[in-house]
Amino acid sequence: MATALIAHDDCYDHVTPPGHPEQVARLDAVLGALKDMDLVRVAAPMAAEADLLRIHPQEHVDAVRAAAPSEGWRSLDADTHMSVGSLAAAYRAAGANVRAVDMVLGGEVQNAFAAVRPPGHHAERTTPMGFCLFGSVSIAAKHALDHHGLKRVAIVDFDVHHGNGTQDLCEDDARILFCSTHQMPLYPGTGHAHEDGAYGNVLNVPLPDGAGSKAFRDAMERLVLPAVDAFKPELLLISAGFDAHADDPLAGMRLVEDDFAWVTEQLCDLADRHCQGRVVSTLEGGYDLEALAASTAAHVQVLKERGA
Ligand SMILES: [Zn+2]
């Protein structure tokens, strides 16, 4: 089979204020890094309202829609801003995740990468935050469960920040295993090991500033990979943030591209064992443009090789 790359030009129209790390140029870096790869290129659809309502109450969807400015920016908090094009971009980001699940579960491709922004893993049930408006990876998980009838979906989040939104959206659903490695202390401040979900279905693995490759790989091998293995998911979702890279300006976990390739290989091994190799990955953070490009290329190259 093949690997899908799902993106949309609307994601360029989510413009953040000057100097903001979650900038339009990130998408150029990511898509530029993938431009010569043989991937099945698909335009992301807009998410349907019903897709968003699987995880967010109507009041959240209505509030985000109402917050969209007709010019300039509207700030939802100190970090999270909407421009004129942000609403469409967020609908594309969620829609890309839904389409990715449909393509992978429908057997059109082996795996998929959604190159979208804004990211999603900080968006809580009723709170947009941390550059995120809708919980795209959680929407993918619930779509796989509720629409496609899967019984177990695992989400692995190796973004350097805790996926507090994904935890908030999924911790009370025993059909979802959510695993997050992240630097602590760091934004958003959640993700302690004792936060383990209503059914023991959340695994938080905080790592210290400067952790580095060995500590990251040890934590994956000792905690995350065995948890996913034991859960036996039917689909594996990845919140692929690349801000744990050594060059990233927002954090200090000191990983390198090869660590992202390594973890992708490990996750594909588990997907081969339990999910017929089915993996959907979505872009979260990553704020040094060169490191983001190189890390994304390393990650998607593994998906492509494993999907071939
Ligand atoms: Zn992050």
Coordinates of C-alpha atoms and ligand atoms in Angstrom, one line a residue:
M1 CA 0.0 0.0 0.0
A2 CA 1.1 3.6 0.5
T3 CA 1.3 6.5 2.8
A4 CA -1.2 9.5 2.5
L5 CA -0.2 13.1 3.1
I6 CA -3.3 15.1 3.9
A7 CA -3.0 18.8 3.9
H8 CA -4.9 21.9 2.7
D9 CA -3.9 25.5 1.6
D10 CA -6.4 26.9 4.1
C11 CA -4.0 25.9 6.8
Y12 CA -1.7 28.7 5.5
D13 CA -4.5 31.2 6.3
H14 CA -4.3 30.7 10.0
V15 CA -2.0 33.6 10.6
T16 CA -0.6 34.3 14.1
P17 CA 0.8 37.6 15.3
P18 CA 4.4 38.5 14.4
G19 CA 6.9 36.6 16.4
H20 CA 4.5 33.9 17.4
P21 CA 6.3 30.5 17.2
E22 CA 3.3 28.7 15.7
Q23 CA 3.7 30.5 12.4
V24 CA 2.7 30.0 8.8
A25 CA 6.3 29.2 7.8
R26 CA 6.0 25.9 9.8
L27 CA 3.7 24.5 7.1
D28 CA 6.2 25.5 4.4
A29 CA 9.0 23.8 6.3
V30 CA 6.9 20.6 6.7
L31 CA 5.5 20.4 3.2
G32 CA 8.9 21.4 1.7
A33 CA 10.6 18.5 3.5
L34 CA 8.0 16.1 2.1
K35 CA 7.8 17.5 -1.5
D36 CA 9.9 14.9 -3.2
M37 CA 8.5 11.9 -1.3
D38 CA 6.2 9.5 -3.1
L39 CA 3.1 10.0 -1.1
V40 CA -0.7 9.9 -1.9
R41 CA -1.5 13.6 -1.7
V42 CA -5.0 14.4 -0.5
A43 CA -6.7 17.7 0.2
A44 CA -8.1 17.8 3.7
P45 CA -11.9 18.2 3.8
M46 CA -13.6 20.5 6.4
A47 CA -14.6 18.5 9.4
A48 CA -18.4 18.1 9.8
E49 CA -20.0 19.6 12.8
A50 CA -20.9 16.1 13.9
D51 CA -17.1 15.3 14.0
L52 CA -16.4 18.1 16.3
L53 CA -19.4 17.3 18.5
R54 CA -18.1 13.9 19.2
I55 CA -15.7 15.5 21.6
H56 CA -16.7 19.2 22.1
P57 CA -20.0 20.4 23.4
Q58 CA -22.0 22.7 21.0
E59 CA -21.1 25.7 23.2
H60 CA -17.4 25.2 22.5
V61 CA -17.9 24.9 18.7
D62 CA -20.2 28.0 18.8
A63 CA -17.8 30.0 20.9
V64 CA -14.8 29.3 18.6
R65 CA -17.0 30.2 15.5
A66 CA -18.1 33.4 17.2
A67 CA -14.5 34.3 18.2
A68 CA -13.3 34.3 14.5
P69 CA -12.5 37.9 13.7
S70 CA -13.4 39.6 10.4
E71 CA -10.1 41.4 10.4
G72 CA -6.8 41.4 12.4
W73 CA -6.6 39.0 15.3
R74 CA -8.7 37.9 18.3
S75 CA -6.8 36.5 21.3
L76 CA -8.4 33.6 23.1
D77 CA -5.6 33.6 25.7
A78 CA -2.0 34.8 25.9
D79 CA -0.8 32.2 23.4
T80 CA -3.8 31.3 21.3
H81 CA -5.0 33.7 18.6
M82 CA -7.4 33.6 15.7
S83 CA -7.1 35.4 12.4
V84 CA -9.6 35.7 9.6
G85 CA -8.6 32.3 8.2
S86 CA -8.1 30.4 11.5
L87 CA -11.6 28.9 11.7
A88 CA -11.3 27.3 8.2
A89 CA -7.8 26.0 9.0
A90 CA -9.0 24.4 12.3
Y91 CA -11.9 22.7 10.4
R92 CA -9.4 21.4 7.8
A93 CA -7.0 20.2 10.6
A94 CA -9.8 18.2 12.2
G95 CA -11.2 17.1 8.8
A96 CA -7.7 15.9 7.8
N97 CA -7.7 13.6 10.8
V98 CA -11.1 12.2 9.9
R99 CA -10.1 11.7 6.3
A100 CA -6.9 10.0 7.4
V101 CA -8.8 7.5 9.5
D102 CA -11.3 6.8 6.7
M103 CA -8.4 6.2 4.2
V104 CA -6.4 3.9 6.6
L105 CA -9.4 1.9 7.8
G106 CA -10.8 1.8 4.3
G107 CA -7.7 0.2 3.1
E108 CA -6.8 3.0 0.6
V109 CA -3.4 3.5 2.3
Q110 CA -1.4 1.8 5.0
N111 CA -0.8 4.9 7.0
A112 CA -1.3 8.6 6.8
F113 CA 0.3 11.9 8.0
A114 CA -1.9 15.0 8.4
A115 CA 0.3 18.1 7.8
V116 CA -2.0 20.6 9.3
R117 CA -2.2 23.6 11.6
P118 CA -3.4 24.8 14.1
P119 CA -2.4 21.9 16.2
G120 CA -4.9 20.2 18.5
H121 CA -3.6 18.4 21.5
H122 CA -4.0 21.3 24.0
A123 CA -7.7 22.0 23.2
E124 CA -9.8 20.9 26.0
R125 CA -13.6 20.1 26.0
T126 CA -14.6 23.8 26.3
T127 CA -11.2 25.6 26.3
P128 CA -9.1 26.5 23.3
M129 CA -5.5 26.9 24.5
G130 CA -1.9 26.4 23.7
F131 CA -2.3 27.4 20.0
C132 CA -5.1 24.8 19.6
L133 CA -8.8 25.2 18.9
F134 CA -10.2 21.7 18.3
G135 CA -8.9 18.4 19.6
S136 CA -8.0 16.9 16.2
V137 CA -6.4 13.7 17.3
S138 CA -9.2 13.0 19.7
I139 CA -11.7 13.6 16.9
A140 CA -9.8 11.0 14.9
A141 CA -10.0 8.5 17.8
K142 CA -13.7 9.0 18.4
H143 CA -14.4 8.8 14.6
A144 CA -12.6 5.5 14.4
L145 CA -14.6 4.1 17.4
D146 CA -18.1 5.6 16.9
H147 CA -18.2 5.7 13.1
H148 CA -16.1 2.7 12.1
G149 CA -16.9 0.6 15.1
L150 CA -13.4 -0.1 16.3
K151 CA -13.2 -1.2 19.9
R152 CA -9.7 0.1 20.9
V153 CA -7.6 3.0 19.7
A154 CA -4.3 4.1 21.1
I155 CA -2.9 7.6 20.9
V156 CA 0.8 8.2 21.5
D157 CA 1.8 11.8 21.9
F158 CA 5.6 12.5 21.8
D159 CA 5.2 16.3 21.6
V160 CA 7.4 17.9 24.2
H161 CA 4.3 19.4 25.9
H162 CA 1.7 17.4 27.7
G163 CA -1.3 16.7 25.6
N164 CA -3.7 18.0 28.3
G165 CA -6.5 18.4 25.7
T166 CA -6.3 14.9 24.5
Q167 CA -6.3 13.7 28.1
D168 CA -9.3 15.9 29.0
L169 CA -11.2 14.6 25.9
C170 CA -10.3 10.9 26.2
E171 CA -9.6 10.1 29.8
D172 CA -13.2 8.9 30.5
D173 CA -13.3 6.6 27.5
A174 CA -12.0 3.1 28.3
R175 CA -11.8 2.4 24.5
I176 CA -8.9 4.9 24.2
L177 CA -5.4 4.5 25.6
F178 CA -3.6 7.9 25.7
C179 CA 0.1 7.9 26.3
S180 CA 2.2 11.1 26.5
T181 CA 5.9 11.7 27.0
H182 CA 6.6 15.3 27.8
Q183 CA 9.0 17.6 29.5
M184 CA 8.1 18.6 33.1
P185 CA 8.0 21.2 34.4
L186 CA 6.8 22.9 31.3
Y187 CA 3.6 24.3 29.8
P188 CA 0.7 23.4 30.4
G189 CA 1.8 22.1 33.8
T190 CA -0.3 18.9 33.7
G191 CA 0.8 15.3 32.8
H192 CA 1.9 14.0 36.2
A193 CA 2.4 10.2 36.4
H194 CA -0.5 10.0 38.9
E195 CA -3.0 11.3 36.2
D196 CA -3.9 7.9 34.9
G197 CA -7.5 8.3 33.5
A198 CA -10.8 7.0 34.7
Y199 CA -10.0 3.4 33.6
G200 CA -6.2 3.5 34.0
N201 CA -6.3 4.4 30.3
V202 CA -3.9 7.4 30.5
L203 CA -0.2 7.0 30.8
N204 CA 1.8 10.1 31.5
V205 CA 5.6 9.9 31.3
P206 CA 7.1 13.2 32.4
L207 CA 10.8 13.7 31.6
P208 CA 13.2 16.3 33.0
D209 CA 14.6 19.3 31.1
G210 CA 17.7 18.1 29.1
A211 CA 16.4 14.4 29.2
G212 CA 18.1 13.5 25.9
S213 CA 17.8 10.5 23.5
K214 CA 18.6 7.8 26.0
A215 CA 16.1 8.8 28.6
F216 CA 13.4 9.3 26.0
R217 CA 14.0 5.9 24.4
D218 CA 14.3 4.2 27.8
A219 CA 10.9 5.7 28.8
M220 CA 9.3 4.5 25.6
E221 CA 10.8 1.0 25.9
R222 CA 10.0 0.7 29.6
L223 CA 6.6 2.3 29.8
V224 CA 4.8 3.5 26.6
L225 CA 5.5 0.6 24.2
P226 CA 4.6 -2.1 26.7
A227 CA 1.4 -0.2 27.5
V228 CA 0.4 0.0 23.9
D229 CA 1.3 -3.6 23.4
A230 CA -0.9 -4.7 26.3
F231 CA -3.8 -2.6 25.1
K232 CA -3.8 -4.3 21.7
P233 CA -5.2 -1.3 19.8
E234 CA -6.9 -1.7 16.4
L235 CA -5.6 1.6 15.2
L236 CA -2.6 3.6 16.4
L237 CA -2.8 7.4 16.3
I238 CA 0.3 9.6 16.8
S239 CA 0.3 13.2 18.0
A240 CA 3.6 14.0 16.3
G241 CA 5.1 17.1 17.8
F242 CA 8.7 17.7 17.0
D243 CA 9.4 20.3 19.7
A244 CA 11.3 17.8 21.8
H245 CA 14.2 18.4 19.2
A246 CA 17.4 19.8 20.7
D247 CA 17.1 23.0 18.5
D248 CA 13.6 23.8 19.5
P249 CA 13.3 27.2 21.2
L250 CA 10.3 26.3 23.4
A251 CA 11.7 23.4 25.3
G252 CA 14.9 21.4 26.3
M253 CA 14.4 17.7 25.8
R254 CA 17.3 17.5 23.4
L255 CA 16.1 14.8 21.0
V256 CA 17.5 14.5 17.4
E257 CA 15.8 13.5 14.1
D258 CA 17.0 9.9 14.6
D259 CA 14.9 9.7 17.8
F260 CA 11.8 10.5 15.9
A261 CA 12.6 7.9 13.3
W262 CA 13.3 5.4 16.0
V263 CA 10.0 5.9 17.9
T264 CA 8.1 5.8 14.6
E265 CA 9.7 2.4 13.8
Q266 CA 8.8 1.1 17.3
L267 CA 5.2 2.3 16.9
C268 CA 4.9 0.8 13.4
D269 CA 6.1 -2.5 14.9
L270 CA 3.3 -2.4 17.4
A271 CA 0.8 -1.4 14.7
D272 CA 2.0 -4.4 12.6
R273 CA 1.4 -6.7 15.6
H274 CA -2.0 -5.4 16.6
C275 CA -3.5 -3.1 13.9
Q276 CA -2.6 -4.5 10.6
G277 CA 0.0 -1.7 10.4
R278 CA -2.7 1.0 10.5
V279 CA -1.2 4.3 11.7
V280 CA -2.5 7.9 11.5
S281 CA -0.1 10.6 12.5
T282 CA -0.9 14.3 12.9
L283 CA 1.4 17.3 13.2
E284 CA 1.3 19.0 16.6
G285 CA 4.3 21.3 17.7
G286 CA 7.8 21.9 16.5
Y287 CA 9.1 25.5 16.3
D288 CA 12.6 25.5 14.9
L289 CA 11.9 25.4 11.2
E290 CA 15.0 23.4 10.1
A291 CA 14.6 20.9 12.9
L292 CA 10.9 20.7 12.2
A293 CA 11.6 20.0 8.5
A294 CA 14.2 17.4 9.2
S295 CA 12.2 15.6 12.0
T296 CA 9.1 15.5 9.9
A297 CA 11.0 14.0 7.0
A298 CA 12.5 11.4 9.3
H299 CA 9.1 10.5 10.7
V300 CA 7.2 10.3 7.4
Q301 CA 10.1 8.5 5.7
V302 CA 9.6 5.7 8.2
L303 CA 5.8 5.7 7.7
K304 CA 6.4 5.5 3.9
E305 CA 8.9 2.6 4.2
R306 CA 6.6 0.7 6.5
G307 CA 3.6 1.4 4.4
A308 CA 5.2 0.3 1.2
Ligands
ZN1 ZN 4.4 21.2 21.9

